[in-house]
Tab-separated table of C-alpha atoms in Angstrom:
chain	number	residue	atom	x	y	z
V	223	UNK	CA	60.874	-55.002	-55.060
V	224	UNK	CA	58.959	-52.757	-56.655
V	225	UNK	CA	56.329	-54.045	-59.999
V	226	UNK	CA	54.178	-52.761	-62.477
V	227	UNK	CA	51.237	-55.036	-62.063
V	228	UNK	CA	49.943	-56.226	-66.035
V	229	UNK	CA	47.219	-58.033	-67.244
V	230	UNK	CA	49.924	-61.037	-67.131
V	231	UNK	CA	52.493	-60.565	-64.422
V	232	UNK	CA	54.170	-58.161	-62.505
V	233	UNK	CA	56.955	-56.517	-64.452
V	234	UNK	CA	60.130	-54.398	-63.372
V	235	UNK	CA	59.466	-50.914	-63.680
V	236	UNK	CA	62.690	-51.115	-66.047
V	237	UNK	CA	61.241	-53.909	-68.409
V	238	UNK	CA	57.944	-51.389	-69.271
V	239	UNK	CA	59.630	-49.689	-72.473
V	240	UNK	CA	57.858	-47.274	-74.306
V	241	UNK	CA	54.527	-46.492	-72.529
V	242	UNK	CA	51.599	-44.657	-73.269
V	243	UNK	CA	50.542	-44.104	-69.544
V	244	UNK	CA	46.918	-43.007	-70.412
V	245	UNK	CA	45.016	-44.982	-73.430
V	246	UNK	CA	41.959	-46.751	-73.395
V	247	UNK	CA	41.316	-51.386	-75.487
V	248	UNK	CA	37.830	-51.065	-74.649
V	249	UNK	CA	35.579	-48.569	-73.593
V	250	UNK	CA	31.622	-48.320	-72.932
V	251	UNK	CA	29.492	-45.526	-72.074
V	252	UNK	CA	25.921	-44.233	-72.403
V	253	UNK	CA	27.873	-40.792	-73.375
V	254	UNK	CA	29.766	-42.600	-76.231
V	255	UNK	CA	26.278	-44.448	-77.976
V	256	UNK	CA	27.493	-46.113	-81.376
V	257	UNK	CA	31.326	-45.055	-80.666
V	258	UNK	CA	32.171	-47.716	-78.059
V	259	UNK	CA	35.662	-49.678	-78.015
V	260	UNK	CA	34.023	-53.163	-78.357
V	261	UNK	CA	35.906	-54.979	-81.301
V	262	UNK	CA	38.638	-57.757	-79.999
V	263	UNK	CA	39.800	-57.655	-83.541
V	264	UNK	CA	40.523	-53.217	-83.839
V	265	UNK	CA	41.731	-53.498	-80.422
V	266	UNK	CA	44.522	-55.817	-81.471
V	267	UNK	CA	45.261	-54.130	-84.851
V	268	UNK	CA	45.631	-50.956	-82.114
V	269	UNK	CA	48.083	-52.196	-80.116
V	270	UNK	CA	50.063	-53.704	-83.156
V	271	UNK	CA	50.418	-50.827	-85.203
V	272	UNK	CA	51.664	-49.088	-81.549
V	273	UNK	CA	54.312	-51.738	-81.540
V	274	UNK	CA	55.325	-50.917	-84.830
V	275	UNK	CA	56.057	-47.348	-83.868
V	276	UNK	CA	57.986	-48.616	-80.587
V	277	UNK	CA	55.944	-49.118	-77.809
V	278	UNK	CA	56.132	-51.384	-75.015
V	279	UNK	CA	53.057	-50.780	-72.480
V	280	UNK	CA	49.725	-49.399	-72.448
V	281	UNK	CA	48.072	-48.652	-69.586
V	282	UNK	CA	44.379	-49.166	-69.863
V	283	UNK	CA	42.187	-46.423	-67.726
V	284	UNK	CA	39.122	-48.246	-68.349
V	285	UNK	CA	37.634	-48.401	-64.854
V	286	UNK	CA	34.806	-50.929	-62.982
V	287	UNK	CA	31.237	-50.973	-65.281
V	288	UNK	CA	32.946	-49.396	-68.465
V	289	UNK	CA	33.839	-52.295	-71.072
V	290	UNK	CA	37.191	-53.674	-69.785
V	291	UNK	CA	36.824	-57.088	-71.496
V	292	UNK	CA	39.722	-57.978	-69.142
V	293	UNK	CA	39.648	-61.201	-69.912
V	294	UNK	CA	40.335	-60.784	-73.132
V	295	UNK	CA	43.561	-58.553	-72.104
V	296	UNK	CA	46.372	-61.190	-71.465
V	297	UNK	CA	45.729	-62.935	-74.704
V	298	UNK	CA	46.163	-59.646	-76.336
V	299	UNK	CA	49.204	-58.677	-74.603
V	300	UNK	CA	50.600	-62.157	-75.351
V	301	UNK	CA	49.778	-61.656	-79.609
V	302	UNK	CA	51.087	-58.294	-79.540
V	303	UNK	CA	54.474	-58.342	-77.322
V	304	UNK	CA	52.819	-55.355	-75.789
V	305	UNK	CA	52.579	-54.842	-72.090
V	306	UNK	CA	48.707	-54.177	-70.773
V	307	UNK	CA	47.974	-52.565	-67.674
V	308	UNK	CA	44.280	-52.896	-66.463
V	309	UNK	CA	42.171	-50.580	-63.681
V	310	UNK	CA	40.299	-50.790	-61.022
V	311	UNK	CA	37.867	-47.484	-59.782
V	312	UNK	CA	35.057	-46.048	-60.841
V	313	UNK	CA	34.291	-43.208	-63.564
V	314	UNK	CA	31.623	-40.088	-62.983
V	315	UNK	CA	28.022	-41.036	-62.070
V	316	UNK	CA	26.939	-40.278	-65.780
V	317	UNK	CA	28.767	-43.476	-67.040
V	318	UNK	CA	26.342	-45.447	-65.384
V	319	UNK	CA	23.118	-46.549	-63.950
V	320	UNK	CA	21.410	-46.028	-60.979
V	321	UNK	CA	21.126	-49.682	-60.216
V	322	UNK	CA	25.364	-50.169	-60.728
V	323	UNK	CA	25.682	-47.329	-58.567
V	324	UNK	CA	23.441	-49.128	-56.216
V	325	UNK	CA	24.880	-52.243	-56.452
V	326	UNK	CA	28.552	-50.752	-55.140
V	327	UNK	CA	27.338	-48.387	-52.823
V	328	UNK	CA	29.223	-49.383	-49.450
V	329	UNK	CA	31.816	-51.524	-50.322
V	330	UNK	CA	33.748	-49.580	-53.386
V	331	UNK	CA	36.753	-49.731	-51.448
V	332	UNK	CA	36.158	-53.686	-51.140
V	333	UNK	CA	35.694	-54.359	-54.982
V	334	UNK	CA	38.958	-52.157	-55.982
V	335	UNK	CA	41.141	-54.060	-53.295
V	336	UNK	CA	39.783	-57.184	-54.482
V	337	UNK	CA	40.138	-56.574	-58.237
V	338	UNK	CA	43.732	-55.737	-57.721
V	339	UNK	CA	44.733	-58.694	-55.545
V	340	UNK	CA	42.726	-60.962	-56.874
V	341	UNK	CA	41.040	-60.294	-59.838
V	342	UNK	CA	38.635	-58.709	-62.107
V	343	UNK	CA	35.351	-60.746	-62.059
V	344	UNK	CA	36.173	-64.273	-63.002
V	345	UNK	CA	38.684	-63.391	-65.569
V	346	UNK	CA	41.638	-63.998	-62.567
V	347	UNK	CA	43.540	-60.983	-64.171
V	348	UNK	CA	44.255	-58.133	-61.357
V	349	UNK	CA	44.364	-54.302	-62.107
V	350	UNK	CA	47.395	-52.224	-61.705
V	351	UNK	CA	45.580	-49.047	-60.680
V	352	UNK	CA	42.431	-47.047	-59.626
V	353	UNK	CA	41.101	-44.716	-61.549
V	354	UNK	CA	38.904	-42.029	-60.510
V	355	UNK	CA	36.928	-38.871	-61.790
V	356	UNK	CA	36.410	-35.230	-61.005
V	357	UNK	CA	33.810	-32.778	-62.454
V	358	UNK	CA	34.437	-29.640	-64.336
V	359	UNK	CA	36.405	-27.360	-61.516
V	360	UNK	CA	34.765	-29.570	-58.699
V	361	UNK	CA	34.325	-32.672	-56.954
V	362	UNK	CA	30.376	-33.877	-56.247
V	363	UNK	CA	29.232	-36.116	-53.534
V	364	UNK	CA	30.043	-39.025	-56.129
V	365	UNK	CA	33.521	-38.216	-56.770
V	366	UNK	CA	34.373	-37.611	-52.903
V	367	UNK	CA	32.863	-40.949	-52.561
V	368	UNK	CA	35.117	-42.800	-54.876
V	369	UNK	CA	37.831	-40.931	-54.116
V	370	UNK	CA	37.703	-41.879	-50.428
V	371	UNK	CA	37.421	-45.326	-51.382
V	372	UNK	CA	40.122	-44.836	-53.671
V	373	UNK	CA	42.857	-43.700	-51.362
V	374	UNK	CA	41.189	-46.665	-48.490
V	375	UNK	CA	42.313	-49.033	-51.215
V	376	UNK	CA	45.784	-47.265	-51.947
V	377	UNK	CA	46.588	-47.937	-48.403
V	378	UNK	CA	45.583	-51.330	-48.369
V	379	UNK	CA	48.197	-52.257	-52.129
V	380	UNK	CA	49.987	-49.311	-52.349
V	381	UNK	CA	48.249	-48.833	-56.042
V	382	UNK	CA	48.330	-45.223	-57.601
V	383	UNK	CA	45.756	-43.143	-58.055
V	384	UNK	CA	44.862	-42.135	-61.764
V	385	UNK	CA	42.205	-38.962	-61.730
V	386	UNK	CA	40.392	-38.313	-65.085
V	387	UNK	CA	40.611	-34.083	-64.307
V	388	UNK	CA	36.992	-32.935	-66.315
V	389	UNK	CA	38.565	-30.422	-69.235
V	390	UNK	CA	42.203	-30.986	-66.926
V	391	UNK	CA	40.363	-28.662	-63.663
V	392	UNK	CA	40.322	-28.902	-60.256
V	393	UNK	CA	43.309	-30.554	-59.612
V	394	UNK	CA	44.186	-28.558	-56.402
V	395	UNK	CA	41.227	-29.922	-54.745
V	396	UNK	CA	41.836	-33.481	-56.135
V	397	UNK	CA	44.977	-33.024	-54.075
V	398	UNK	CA	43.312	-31.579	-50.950
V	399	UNK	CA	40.920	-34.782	-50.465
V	400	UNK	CA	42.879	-37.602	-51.565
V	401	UNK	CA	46.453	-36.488	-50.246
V	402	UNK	CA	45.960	-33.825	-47.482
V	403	UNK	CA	42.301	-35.381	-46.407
V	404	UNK	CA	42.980	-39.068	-47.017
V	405	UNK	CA	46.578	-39.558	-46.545
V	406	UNK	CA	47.550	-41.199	-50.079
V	407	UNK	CA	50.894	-39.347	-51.067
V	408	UNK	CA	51.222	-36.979	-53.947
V	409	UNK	CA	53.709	-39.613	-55.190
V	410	UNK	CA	51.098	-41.866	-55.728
V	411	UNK	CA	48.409	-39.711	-57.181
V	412	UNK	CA	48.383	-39.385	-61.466
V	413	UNK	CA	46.263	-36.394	-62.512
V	414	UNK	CA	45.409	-37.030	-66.785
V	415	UNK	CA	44.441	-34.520	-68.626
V	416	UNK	CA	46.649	-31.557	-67.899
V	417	UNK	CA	47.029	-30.304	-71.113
V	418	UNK	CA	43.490	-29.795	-71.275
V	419	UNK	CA	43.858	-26.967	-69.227
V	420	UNK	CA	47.438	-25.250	-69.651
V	421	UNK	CA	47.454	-23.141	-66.876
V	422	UNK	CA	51.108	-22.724	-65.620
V	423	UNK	CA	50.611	-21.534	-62.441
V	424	UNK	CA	48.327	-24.550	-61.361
V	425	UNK	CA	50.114	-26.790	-63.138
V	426	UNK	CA	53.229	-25.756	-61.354
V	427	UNK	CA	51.022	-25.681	-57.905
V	428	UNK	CA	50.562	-29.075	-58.385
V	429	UNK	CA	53.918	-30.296	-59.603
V	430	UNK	CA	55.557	-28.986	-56.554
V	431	UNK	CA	53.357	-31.688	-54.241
V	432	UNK	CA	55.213	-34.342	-56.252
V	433	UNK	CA	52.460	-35.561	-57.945
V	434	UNK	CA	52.422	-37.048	-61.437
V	435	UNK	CA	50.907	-34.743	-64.194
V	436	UNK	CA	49.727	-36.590	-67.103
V	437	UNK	CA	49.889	-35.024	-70.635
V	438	UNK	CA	46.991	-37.200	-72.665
V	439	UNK	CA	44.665	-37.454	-75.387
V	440	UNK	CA	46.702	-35.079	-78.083
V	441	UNK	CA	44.730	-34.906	-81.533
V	442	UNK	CA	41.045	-33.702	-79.952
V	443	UNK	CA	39.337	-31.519	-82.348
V	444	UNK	CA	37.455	-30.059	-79.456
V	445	UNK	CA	40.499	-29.198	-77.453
V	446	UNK	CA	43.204	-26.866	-77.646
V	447	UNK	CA	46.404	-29.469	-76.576
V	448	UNK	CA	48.835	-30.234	-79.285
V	449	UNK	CA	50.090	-26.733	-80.058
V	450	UNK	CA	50.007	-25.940	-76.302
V	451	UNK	CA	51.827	-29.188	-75.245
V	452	UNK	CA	55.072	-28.456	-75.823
V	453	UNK	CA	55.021	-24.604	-73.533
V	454	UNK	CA	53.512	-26.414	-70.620
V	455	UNK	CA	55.619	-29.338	-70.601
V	456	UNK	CA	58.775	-26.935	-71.055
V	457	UNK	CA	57.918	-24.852	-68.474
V	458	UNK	CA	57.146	-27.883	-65.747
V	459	UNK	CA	60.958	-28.991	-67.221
V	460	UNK	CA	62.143	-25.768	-66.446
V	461	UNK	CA	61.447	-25.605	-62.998
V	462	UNK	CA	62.545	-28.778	-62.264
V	463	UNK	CA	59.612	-31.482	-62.315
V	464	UNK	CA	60.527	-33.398	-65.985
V	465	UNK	CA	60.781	-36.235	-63.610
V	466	UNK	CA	56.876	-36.201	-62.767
V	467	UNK	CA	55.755	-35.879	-66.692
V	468	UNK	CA	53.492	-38.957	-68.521
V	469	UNK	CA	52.369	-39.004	-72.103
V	470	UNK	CA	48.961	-40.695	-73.233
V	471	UNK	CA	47.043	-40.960	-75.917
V	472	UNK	CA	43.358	-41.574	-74.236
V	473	UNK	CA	41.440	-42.993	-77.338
V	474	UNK	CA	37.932	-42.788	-76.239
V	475	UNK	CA	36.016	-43.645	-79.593
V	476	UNK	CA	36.116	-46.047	-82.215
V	477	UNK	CA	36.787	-43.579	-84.576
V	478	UNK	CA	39.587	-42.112	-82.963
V	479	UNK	CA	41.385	-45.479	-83.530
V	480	UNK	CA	44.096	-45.607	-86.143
V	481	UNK	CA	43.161	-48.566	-87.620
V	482	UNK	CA	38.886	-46.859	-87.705
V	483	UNK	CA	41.020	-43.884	-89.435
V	484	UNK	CA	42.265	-41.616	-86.676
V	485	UNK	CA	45.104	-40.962	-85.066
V	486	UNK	CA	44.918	-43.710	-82.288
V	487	UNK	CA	47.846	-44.828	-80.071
V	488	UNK	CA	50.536	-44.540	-82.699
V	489	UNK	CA	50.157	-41.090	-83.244
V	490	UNK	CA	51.311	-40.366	-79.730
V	491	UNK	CA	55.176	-42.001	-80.780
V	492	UNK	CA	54.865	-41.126	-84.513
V	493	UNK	CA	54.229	-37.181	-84.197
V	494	UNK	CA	53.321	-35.871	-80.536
V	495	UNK	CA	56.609	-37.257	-79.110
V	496	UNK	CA	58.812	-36.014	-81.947
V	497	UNK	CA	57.400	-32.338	-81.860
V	498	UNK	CA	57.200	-32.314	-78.054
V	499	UNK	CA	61.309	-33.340	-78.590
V	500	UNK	CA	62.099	-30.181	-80.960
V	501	UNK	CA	60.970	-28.307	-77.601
V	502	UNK	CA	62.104	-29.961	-74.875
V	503	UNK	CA	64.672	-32.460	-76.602
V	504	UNK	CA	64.581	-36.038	-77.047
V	505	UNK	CA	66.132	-36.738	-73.400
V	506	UNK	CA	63.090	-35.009	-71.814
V	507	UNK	CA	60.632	-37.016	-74.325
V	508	UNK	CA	62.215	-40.386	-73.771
V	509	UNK	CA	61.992	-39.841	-70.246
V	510	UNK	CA	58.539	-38.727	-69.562
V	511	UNK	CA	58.042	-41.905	-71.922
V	512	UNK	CA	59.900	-44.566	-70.118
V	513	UNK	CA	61.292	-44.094	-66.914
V	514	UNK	CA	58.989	-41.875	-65.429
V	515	UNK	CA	55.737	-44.333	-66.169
V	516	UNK	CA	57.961	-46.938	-64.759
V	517	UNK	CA	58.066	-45.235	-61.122
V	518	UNK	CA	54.581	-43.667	-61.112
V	519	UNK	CA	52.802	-47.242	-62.018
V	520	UNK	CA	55.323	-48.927	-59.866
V	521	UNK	CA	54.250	-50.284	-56.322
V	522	UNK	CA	55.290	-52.387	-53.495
V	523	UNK	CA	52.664	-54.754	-53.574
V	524	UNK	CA	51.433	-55.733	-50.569
């Protein structure tokens, strides 16, 4: 049967609740110096102030060489009655240094098969996904790279797919490498982000391949998304594809965090999904919330 791989067992896609399909425990990067998502502490006031507003599951997009602290997942998931979902893949080249990109360079596909059958490091806890990365409206040596080993590992789990889209572009030729050029079906691919870019006829392009189109990271100062939100999504709903629509929250930043004084992973239940449902309805909203997460993060595992 099909299973949500968390950081503590596999779950029935049924069983997920409320998820925020795109958020982030953790989080290093040279690009985020002195905002990092290090503290064990703000990353369980996080997730319990998310429960509090209704959620169930948060999947973590934190890829390989990024902060994951996955060992210190389950025993948050186990404090917090919240489901955890961990990933495997690899980010864009600027998250990291030349000698981790040496390190991998070869074998990528090896060490995402292996941390989501076996485990991440030593910490025995397996990821649920792969995430990957594309640049702003195109897709460098790098990103064809990981990508290739991305869809090599699909094929050997059946994991999906999760693409951080740069600024939510060039999802069309996301779709031509890892579906049309490596075989992974659009079923299986999650492309974050979209909201970023609220293009209709792309994002309709896209739909129609059956992919997932994630609507994340509502709240950015530095991006038009919450007032546009609500169009896009009703539009995709209109022609038919409310059945491939996720809702994150993609706190990147310590200050982002509710509990550092921003809006954080509540925000996404406490106003994002109640003025998305004064567009599109509550039905819509509770969908693209529960069931649909539950069949794009579900797998056969093999």
């Amino acid at each position: 049967m099909s299973a949500v791989r968390t950081v503590l067992d596999d779950v029935a896609p049924g069983d997920l609740g409320v998820c925020d399909a795109h958020d982030h425990l953790f989080l290093t990067s040279p690009r985020l110096a002195g905002q990092e998502l290090r503290s064990l502490p703000a990353a369980r006031a996080e997730l319990e102030a998310f429960r509090r507003q209704g959620g169930g599951t948060v999947v973590q997009w934190t890829p390989y060489g990024m902060g994951r602290r996955a060992a210190d997942l389950p025993a948050l998931s186990r404090a917090t009655g919240v489901h955890v979902v961990a990933a495997t893949g690899l980010h864009q080249d600027v998250h990291y240094d030349d000698e981790t990109l040496a390190g991998l360079r070869g074998r990528l596909a090896e060490v995402f098969v292996a941390e989501l059958t076996e485990g991440i490091g030593n910490s025995g806890v397996r990821a649920g996904l792969i995430k990957v990365a594309g640049g702003f409206h195109t897709l460098d040596a790098h990103a064809r790279r990981t990508m290739a080993a991305a869809a090599e590992a699909h094929h050997a789990t059946g994991a999906p797919v999760a693409v951080h889209l740069e600024l939510g572009t060039g999802a069309l030729d996301v779709l031509d490498l890892l579906c049309d050029t490596s075989g992974v079906p659009p079923h299986r691919v999650i492309l974050g982000h979209l909201n970023r870019s609220p293009d209709p006829v792309t994002h309709r392009q896209i739909a129609r391949t059956g992919c997932y189109l994630a609507f994340d990271g509502p709240s950015r100062a530095h991006h038009a998304t919450d007032w546009r939100m609500p169009d896009a999504v009703r539009a995709l709903a209109d022609a038919g594809h409310g059945d491939r629509l996720l809702l994150g929250g993609d706190t990147t930043t310590a200050s982002a965090r509710s509990v550092d004084g921003g809006p954080g992973m509540p925000y996404l239940l406490r106003r994002v999904a109640p003025r998305l449902a004064l567009a599109v309805g509550d039905g819509l909203v509770r969908r693209m919330l529960t069931e649909n997460p539950g069949r794009a993060f579900a797998v056969d595992w093999s």
